[in-house]
PDB file of C-alpha atoms in Angstrom:
ATOM      1  CA  ASP A 190     138.912  16.462 102.686  1.00  0.00           C
ATOM      2  CA  ALA A 191     140.063  13.246 104.296  1.00  0.00           C
ATOM      3  CA  GLU A 192     140.354  10.303 101.954  1.00  0.00           C
ATOM      4  CA  ILE A 193     141.742   6.847 101.377  1.00  0.00           C
ATOM      5  CA  THR A 194     143.832   6.141  98.307  1.00  0.00           C
ATOM      6  CA  GLN A 195     145.320   3.046  96.739  1.00  0.00           C
ATOM      7  CA  SER A 196     148.156   2.655  94.282  1.00  0.00           C
ATOM      8  CA  PRO A 197     148.624   1.431  91.727  1.00  0.00           C
ATOM      9  CA  ARG A 198     145.082   1.243  90.423  1.00  0.00           C
ATOM     10  CA  HIS A 199     146.044  -1.447  87.926  1.00  0.00           C
ATOM     11  CA  LYS A 200     148.969  -3.843  88.006  1.00  0.00           C
ATOM     12  CA  ILE A 201     150.127  -6.704  85.814  1.00  0.00           C
ATOM     13  CA  THR A 202     152.849  -8.929  87.163  1.00  0.00           C
ATOM     14  CA  GLU A 203     154.341 -12.348  86.607  1.00  0.00           C
ATOM     15  CA  THR A 204     154.088 -15.444  88.727  1.00  0.00           C
ATOM     16  CA  GLY A 205     156.731 -15.532  91.430  1.00  0.00           C
ATOM     17  CA  ARG A 206     157.370 -11.805  91.637  1.00  0.00           C
ATOM     18  CA  GLN A 207     156.972  -9.822  94.818  1.00  0.00           C
ATOM     19  CA  VAL A 208     154.277  -7.160  94.592  1.00  0.00           C
ATOM     20  CA  THR A 209     153.350  -4.417  97.031  1.00  0.00           C
ATOM     21  CA  LEU A 210     150.030  -2.594  96.951  1.00  0.00           C
ATOM     22  CA  ALA A 211     149.866   0.722  98.758  1.00  0.00           C
ATOM     23  CA  CYS A 212     147.053   2.070 100.898  1.00  0.00           C
ATOM     24  CA  HIS A 213     147.088   5.546 102.412  1.00  0.00           C
ATOM     25  CA  GLN A 214     144.387   7.200 104.493  1.00  0.00           C
ATOM     26  CA  THR A 215     144.144  10.680 105.895  1.00  0.00           C
ATOM     27  CA  TRP A 216     141.279   9.988 108.317  1.00  0.00           C
ATOM     28  CA  ASN A 217     143.798   9.297 111.100  1.00  0.00           C
ATOM     29  CA  HIS A 218     142.031   5.978 111.695  1.00  0.00           C
ATOM     30  CA  ASN A 219     143.797   3.327 113.709  1.00  0.00           C
ATOM     31  CA  ASN A 220     141.815   0.505 112.085  1.00  0.00           C
ATOM     32  CA  MET A 221     142.767  -0.501 108.551  1.00  0.00           C
ATOM     33  CA  PHE A 222     141.871  -3.534 106.431  1.00  0.00           C
ATOM     34  CA  TRP A 223     142.668  -5.300 103.196  1.00  0.00           C
ATOM     35  CA  TYR A 224     140.006  -7.266 101.333  1.00  0.00           C
ATOM     36  CA  ARG A 225     140.016  -9.080  98.033  1.00  0.00           C
ATOM     37  CA  GLN A 226     137.027  -9.314  95.754  1.00  0.00           C
ATOM     38  CA  ASP A 227     136.467 -12.277  93.498  1.00  0.00           C
ATOM     39  CA  LEU A 228     133.459 -13.206  91.431  1.00  0.00           C
ATOM     40  CA  GLY A 229     131.161 -15.434  93.425  1.00  0.00           C
ATOM     41  CA  HIS A 230     132.908 -14.726  96.719  1.00  0.00           C
ATOM     42  CA  GLY A 231     132.095 -11.153  97.584  1.00  0.00           C
ATOM     43  CA  LEU A 232     134.812  -9.449  99.620  1.00  0.00           C
ATOM     44  CA  ARG A 233     137.040 -11.479 101.871  1.00  0.00           C
ATOM     45  CA  LEU A 234     139.334 -10.197 104.595  1.00  0.00           C
ATOM     46  CA  ILE A 235     143.068 -10.684 104.013  1.00  0.00           C
ATOM     47  CA  HIS A 236     144.804  -8.787 106.828  1.00  0.00           C
ATOM     48  CA  TYR A 237     143.977  -6.006 109.219  1.00  0.00           C
ATOM     49  CA  SER A 238     145.630  -3.677 111.699  1.00  0.00           C
ATOM     50  CA  TYR A 239     144.313  -1.896 114.776  1.00  0.00           C
ATOM     51  CA  GLY A 240     147.267   0.428 115.124  1.00  0.00           C
ATOM     52  CA  VAL A 241     150.962   0.987 114.548  1.00  0.00           C
ATOM     53  CA  GLN A 242     152.975  -2.236 114.816  1.00  0.00           C
ATOM     54  CA  ASP A 243     149.746  -4.278 115.046  1.00  0.00           C
ATOM     55  CA  THR A 244     148.855  -6.753 112.272  1.00  0.00           C
ATOM     56  CA  ASN A 245     146.398  -9.635 112.175  1.00  0.00           C
ATOM     57  CA  LYS A 246     145.505 -12.387 109.724  1.00  0.00           C
ATOM     58  CA  GLY A 247     142.122 -12.530 108.121  1.00  0.00           C
ATOM     59  CA  GLU A 248     140.211 -15.264 106.355  1.00  0.00           C
ATOM     60  CA  VAL A 249     142.484 -15.529 103.296  1.00  0.00           C
ATOM     61  CA  SER A 250     145.925 -14.439 104.508  1.00  0.00           C
ATOM     62  CA  ASP A 251     148.123 -17.146 102.949  1.00  0.00           C
ATOM     63  CA  GLY A 252     150.639 -15.637 100.557  1.00  0.00           C
ATOM     64  CA  TYR A 253     150.124 -12.082 101.835  1.00  0.00           C
ATOM     65  CA  SER A 254     151.752  -9.916 104.466  1.00  0.00           C
ATOM     66  CA  VAL A 255     151.248  -6.402 105.832  1.00  0.00           C
ATOM     67  CA  SER A 256     153.236  -4.018 107.970  1.00  0.00           C
ATOM     68  CA  ARG A 257     152.124  -0.942 109.889  1.00  0.00           C
ATOM     69  CA  SER A 258     154.858   1.566 110.613  1.00  0.00           C
ATOM     70  CA  ASN A 259     152.597   4.623 110.837  1.00  0.00           C
ATOM     71  CA  THR A 260     148.912   5.432 111.189  1.00  0.00           C
ATOM     72  CA  GLU A 261     148.342   6.463 107.577  1.00  0.00           C
ATOM     73  CA  ASP A 262     149.688   3.489 105.617  1.00  0.00           C
ATOM     74  CA  LEU A 263     149.049  -0.248 105.407  1.00  0.00           C
ATOM     75  CA  PRO A 264     150.932  -1.746 102.452  1.00  0.00           C
ATOM     76  CA  LEU A 265     149.968  -5.232 101.309  1.00  0.00           C
ATOM     77  CA  THR A 266     152.744  -7.470  99.997  1.00  0.00           C
ATOM     78  CA  LEU A 267     152.361 -10.570  97.889  1.00  0.00           C
ATOM     79  CA  GLU A 268     155.574 -12.420  98.667  1.00  0.00           C
ATOM     80  CA  SER A 269     155.542 -14.573  95.515  1.00  0.00           C
ATOM     81  CA  ALA A 270     152.610 -13.750  93.288  1.00  0.00           C
ATOM     82  CA  ALA A 271     150.429 -16.630  92.109  1.00  0.00           C
ATOM     83  CA  SER A 272     147.733 -16.694  89.434  1.00  0.00           C
ATOM     84  CA  SER A 273     145.196 -17.406  92.171  1.00  0.00           C
ATOM     85  CA  GLN A 274     145.936 -13.936  93.531  1.00  0.00           C
ATOM     86  CA  THR A 275     144.531 -12.263  90.445  1.00  0.00           C
ATOM     87  CA  SER A 276     141.790 -10.190  91.996  1.00  0.00           C
ATOM     88  CA  VAL A 277     140.547  -6.747  92.905  1.00  0.00           C
ATOM     89  CA  TYR A 278     141.995  -5.524  96.184  1.00  0.00           C
ATOM     90  CA  PHE A 279     140.277  -3.019  98.431  1.00  0.00           C
ATOM     91  CA  CYS A 280     141.733  -1.187 101.364  1.00  0.00           C
ATOM     92  CA  ALA A 281     139.482   0.236 104.066  1.00  0.00           C
ATOM     93  CA  SER A 282     139.679   2.143 107.315  1.00  0.00           C
ATOM     94  CA  VAL A 283     137.277   2.855 110.158  1.00  0.00           C
ATOM     95  CA  GLY A 284     137.359   4.961 113.279  1.00  0.00           C
ATOM     96  CA  PRO A 285     136.944   3.800 116.873  1.00  0.00           C
ATOM     97  CA  ALA A 286     133.156   4.058 116.999  1.00  0.00           C
ATOM     98  CA  GLN A 287     132.598   1.461 114.251  1.00  0.00           C
ATOM     99  CA  GLU A 288     131.066   4.113 112.074  1.00  0.00           C
ATOM    100  CA  THR A 289     131.162   3.961 108.303  1.00  0.00           C
ATOM    101  CA  GLN A 290     133.993   1.866 106.940  1.00  0.00           C
ATOM    102  CA  TYR A 291     135.605   3.870 104.168  1.00  0.00           C
ATOM    103  CA  PHE A 292     136.930   1.998 101.161  1.00  0.00           C
ATOM    104  CA  GLY A 293     139.633   2.944  98.735  1.00  0.00           C
ATOM    105  CA  PRO A 294     138.979   2.836  94.975  1.00  0.00           C
ATOM    106  CA  GLY A 295     140.506  -0.619  94.578  1.00  0.00           C
ATOM    107  CA  THR A 296     143.522  -2.105  92.789  1.00  0.00           C
ATOM    108  CA  ARG A 297     143.067  -4.556  89.933  1.00  0.00           C
ATOM    109  CA  LEU A 298     145.903  -7.071  89.973  1.00  0.00           C
ATOM    110  CA  LEU A 299     146.560  -9.548  87.182  1.00  0.00           C
ATOM    111  CA  VAL A 300     149.151 -12.252  87.777  1.00  0.00           C
ATOM    112  CA  LEU A 301     150.293 -13.954  84.583  1.00  0.00           C
TER     113      LEU A 301
ATOM    114  CA  ALA B 187     131.039 -17.803 113.352  1.00  0.00           C
ATOM    115  CA  GLN B 188     129.813 -14.845 111.380  1.00  0.00           C
ATOM    116  CA  LYS B 189     128.033 -15.385 108.106  1.00  0.00           C
ATOM    117  CA  VAL B 190     126.048 -13.294 105.663  1.00  0.00           C
ATOM    118  CA  THR B 191     123.831 -14.876 103.032  1.00  0.00           C
ATOM    119  CA  GLN B 192     122.502 -13.060 100.021  1.00  0.00           C
ATOM    120  CA  ALA B 193     120.520 -15.790  98.349  1.00  0.00           C
ATOM    121  CA  GLN B 194     119.689 -13.752  95.245  1.00  0.00           C
ATOM    122  CA  THR B 195     122.644 -13.834  92.902  1.00  0.00           C
ATOM    123  CA  GLU B 196     121.055 -11.793  90.128  1.00  0.00           C
ATOM    124  CA  ILE B 197     117.827  -9.839  89.837  1.00  0.00           C
ATOM    125  CA  SER B 198     116.464  -8.206  86.732  1.00  0.00           C
ATOM    126  CA  VAL B 199     113.599  -5.710  86.840  1.00  0.00           C
ATOM    127  CA  VAL B 200     112.036  -3.177  84.559  1.00  0.00           C
ATOM    128  CA  GLU B 201     112.357   0.470  85.465  1.00  0.00           C
ATOM    129  CA  LYS B 202     109.811   1.738  88.018  1.00  0.00           C
ATOM    130  CA  GLU B 203     109.325  -1.691  89.558  1.00  0.00           C
ATOM    131  CA  ASP B 204     109.990  -2.116  93.263  1.00  0.00           C
ATOM    132  CA  VAL B 205     112.689  -4.606  94.189  1.00  0.00           C
ATOM    133  CA  THR B 206     113.786  -6.133  97.478  1.00  0.00           C
ATOM    134  CA  LEU B 207     117.259  -7.486  98.103  1.00  0.00           C
ATOM    135  CA  ASP B 208     117.444 -10.089 100.842  1.00  0.00           C
ATOM    136  CA  CYS B 209     120.140 -10.398 103.476  1.00  0.00           C
ATOM    137  CA  VAL B 210     120.264 -13.000 106.233  1.00  0.00           C
ATOM    138  CA  TYR B 211     123.031 -13.003 108.807  1.00  0.00           C
ATOM    139  CA  GLU B 212     124.364 -15.296 111.497  1.00  0.00           C
ATOM    140  CA  THR B 213     126.226 -14.258 114.613  1.00  0.00           C
ATOM    141  CA  ARG B 214     126.343 -15.188 118.281  1.00  0.00           C
ATOM    142  CA  ASP B 215     127.341 -11.694 119.311  1.00  0.00           C
ATOM    143  CA  THR B 216     124.696  -9.486 120.829  1.00  0.00           C
ATOM    144  CA  THR B 217     126.370  -6.307 119.610  1.00  0.00           C
ATOM    145  CA  TYR B 218     126.927  -6.051 115.908  1.00  0.00           C
ATOM    146  CA  TYR B 219     126.526  -3.757 112.939  1.00  0.00           C
ATOM    147  CA  LEU B 220     124.897  -4.334 109.587  1.00  0.00           C
ATOM    148  CA  PHE B 221     125.783  -2.496 106.404  1.00  0.00           C
ATOM    149  CA  TRP B 222     124.709  -2.217 102.807  1.00  0.00           C
ATOM    150  CA  TYR B 223     127.139  -1.142 100.105  1.00  0.00           C
ATOM    151  CA  LYS B 224     126.526  -0.465  96.426  1.00  0.00           C
ATOM    152  CA  GLN B 225     129.125  -1.271  93.790  1.00  0.00           C
ATOM    153  CA  PRO B 226     128.261   0.372  90.469  1.00  0.00           C
ATOM    154  CA  PRO B 227     129.902  -0.737  87.212  1.00  0.00           C
ATOM    155  CA  SER B 228     132.721   1.737  87.866  1.00  0.00           C
ATOM    156  CA  GLY B 229     133.847  -0.521  90.702  1.00  0.00           C
ATOM    157  CA  GLU B 230     133.977   1.644  93.805  1.00  0.00           C
ATOM    158  CA  LEU B 231     132.163   0.658  96.987  1.00  0.00           C
ATOM    159  CA  VAL B 232     129.535   3.157  98.014  1.00  0.00           C
ATOM    160  CA  PHE B 233     128.267   3.107 101.588  1.00  0.00           C
ATOM    161  CA  LEU B 234     124.460   3.114 101.844  1.00  0.00           C
ATOM    162  CA  ILE B 235     123.530   2.408 105.435  1.00  0.00           C
ATOM    163  CA  ARG B 236     124.813   1.217 108.811  1.00  0.00           C
ATOM    164  CA  ARG B 237     122.545  -0.183 111.488  1.00  0.00           C
ATOM    165  CA  ASN B 238     123.509  -1.397 114.963  1.00  0.00           C
ATOM    166  CA  SER B 239     121.941  -4.426 116.607  1.00  0.00           C
ATOM    167  CA  PHE B 240     120.094  -2.379 119.202  1.00  0.00           C
ATOM    168  CA  ASP B 241     118.236  -0.293 116.673  1.00  0.00           C
ATOM    169  CA  GLU B 242     115.510  -2.220 114.888  1.00  0.00           C
ATOM    170  CA  GLN B 243     113.821   0.818 113.485  1.00  0.00           C
ATOM    171  CA  ASN B 244     113.278   0.640 109.793  1.00  0.00           C
ATOM    172  CA  GLU B 245     114.801   3.407 107.761  1.00  0.00           C
ATOM    173  CA  ILE B 246     113.767   5.209 104.635  1.00  0.00           C
ATOM    174  CA  SER B 247     116.012   7.394 102.531  1.00  0.00           C
ATOM    175  CA  GLY B 248     114.352   8.615  99.385  1.00  0.00           C
ATOM    176  CA  ARG B 249     113.588   5.577  97.245  1.00  0.00           C
ATOM    177  CA  TYR B 250     115.615   3.310  99.519  1.00  0.00           C
ATOM    178  CA  SER B 251     114.298   1.573 102.616  1.00  0.00           C
ATOM    179  CA  TRP B 252     115.680  -1.030 104.965  1.00  0.00           C
ATOM    180  CA  ASN B 253     113.835  -3.589 107.087  1.00  0.00           C
ATOM    181  CA  PHE B 254     115.839  -4.926 110.037  1.00  0.00           C
ATOM    182  CA  GLN B 255     114.293  -7.894 111.860  1.00  0.00           C
ATOM    183  CA  LYS B 256     116.349  -9.508 114.609  1.00  0.00           C
ATOM    184  CA  SER B 257     113.749 -12.264 115.026  1.00  0.00           C
ATOM    185  CA  THR B 258     114.574 -13.570 111.560  1.00  0.00           C
ATOM    186  CA  SER B 259     118.168 -12.274 111.426  1.00  0.00           C
ATOM    187  CA  SER B 260     117.382 -10.349 108.295  1.00  0.00           C
ATOM    188  CA  PHE B 261     118.270  -6.921 106.989  1.00  0.00           C
ATOM    189  CA  ASN B 262     116.480  -6.500 103.693  1.00  0.00           C
ATOM    190  CA  PHE B 263     116.852  -3.594 101.303  1.00  0.00           C
ATOM    191  CA  THR B 264     114.036  -2.288  99.110  1.00  0.00           C
ATOM    192  CA  ILE B 265     114.346   0.071  96.186  1.00  0.00           C
ATOM    193  CA  THR B 266     111.067   1.706  95.262  1.00  0.00           C
ATOM    194  CA  ALA B 267     110.416   2.776  91.687  1.00  0.00           C
ATOM    195  CA  SER B 268     113.751   1.462  90.478  1.00  0.00           C
ATOM    196  CA  GLN B 269     115.815   3.403  87.964  1.00  0.00           C
ATOM    197  CA  VAL B 270     118.478   2.379  85.488  1.00  0.00           C
ATOM    198  CA  VAL B 271     121.093   4.089  87.676  1.00  0.00           C
ATOM    199  CA  ASP B 272     120.287   1.576  90.417  1.00  0.00           C
ATOM    200  CA  SER B 273     121.936  -1.140  88.326  1.00  0.00           C
ATOM    201  CA  ALA B 274     124.834  -2.347  90.443  1.00  0.00           C
ATOM    202  CA  VAL B 275     126.022  -5.101  92.721  1.00  0.00           C
ATOM    203  CA  TYR B 276     124.745  -4.693  96.257  1.00  0.00           C
ATOM    204  CA  PHE B 277     126.561  -6.132  99.246  1.00  0.00           C
ATOM    205  CA  CYS B 278     125.250  -6.749 102.707  1.00  0.00           C
ATOM    206  CA  ALA B 279     127.892  -6.916 105.452  1.00  0.00           C
ATOM    207  CA  LEU B 280     128.077  -7.820 109.129  1.00  0.00           C
ATOM    208  CA  GLY B 281     130.548  -6.359 111.600  1.00  0.00           C
ATOM    209  CA  THR B 282     131.073  -7.649 115.118  1.00  0.00           C
ATOM    210  CA  GLY B 283     134.510  -6.129 115.573  1.00  0.00           C
ATOM    211  CA  TYR B 284     135.900  -3.621 113.161  1.00  0.00           C
ATOM    212  CA  ALA B 285     136.341  -5.992 110.210  1.00  0.00           C
ATOM    213  CA  LEU B 286     133.365  -6.831 108.026  1.00  0.00           C
ATOM    214  CA  ASN B 287     131.974 -10.128 106.786  1.00  0.00           C
ATOM    215  CA  PHE B 288     130.397  -9.649 103.386  1.00  0.00           C
ATOM    216  CA  GLY B 289     127.734 -11.554 101.570  1.00  0.00           C
ATOM    217  CA  LYS B 290     128.491 -12.610  98.019  1.00  0.00           C
ATOM    218  CA  GLY B 291     126.440  -9.783  96.607  1.00  0.00           C
ATOM    219  CA  THR B 292     123.309  -9.421  94.513  1.00  0.00           C
ATOM    220  CA  SER B 293     123.646  -8.100  90.994  1.00  0.00           C
ATOM    221  CA  LEU B 294     120.705  -5.872  90.135  1.00  0.00           C
ATOM    222  CA  LEU B 295     119.933  -4.994  86.544  1.00  0.00           C
ATOM    223  CA  VAL B 296     117.290  -2.372  85.876  1.00  0.00           C
ATOM    224  CA  THR B 297     116.231  -2.122  82.260  1.00  0.00           C
ATOM    225  CA  PRO B 298     114.328   0.759  80.662  1.00  0.00           C
TER     226      PRO B 298
END
């Protein structure tokens, strides 16, 4: 069965370190997204991609970057982790017909 | 600008009561999609329903029903005869492109 996975599921890091969160989907979807979830804010869009080599900034993109070298993967990089980036991160993908947006299981990141 | 408002932050009901979760959205686009997701205590995001802007038919799925009213820009969600397993955070979301704008969520607690 097709799926979307994230790794690691939990991560503790220190302020200033570079961190990369992986997202892999086997739906063959061109459209992939990263959101962060914080208490009182719901989910907010960080970055998104509509295909290989395409990346776009979302609502809360400062301090984050993504790259898209193939259809299946959209890694999210925190260039220099900050305590404000402690959050739960969700990756998602959706096909061309704007059908159900499938979410990964989430990554809990703690920046100390 | 796109915006989703879930005015109810927390709701507490006793099992078997009916409960309605409110969702009000703002968009200038004429084509858009509305979603409800459930996030149980385990943390994953579970898709419940997707509705496009041209389909105002209400929908019923078991104990769940949705009332979409374009005139009031609302997409409310009703759980009939609530159960303890319905305890979760529920998110309403609006999509005008592929990315989603989420409300802040409503935390529902159903007690025995």
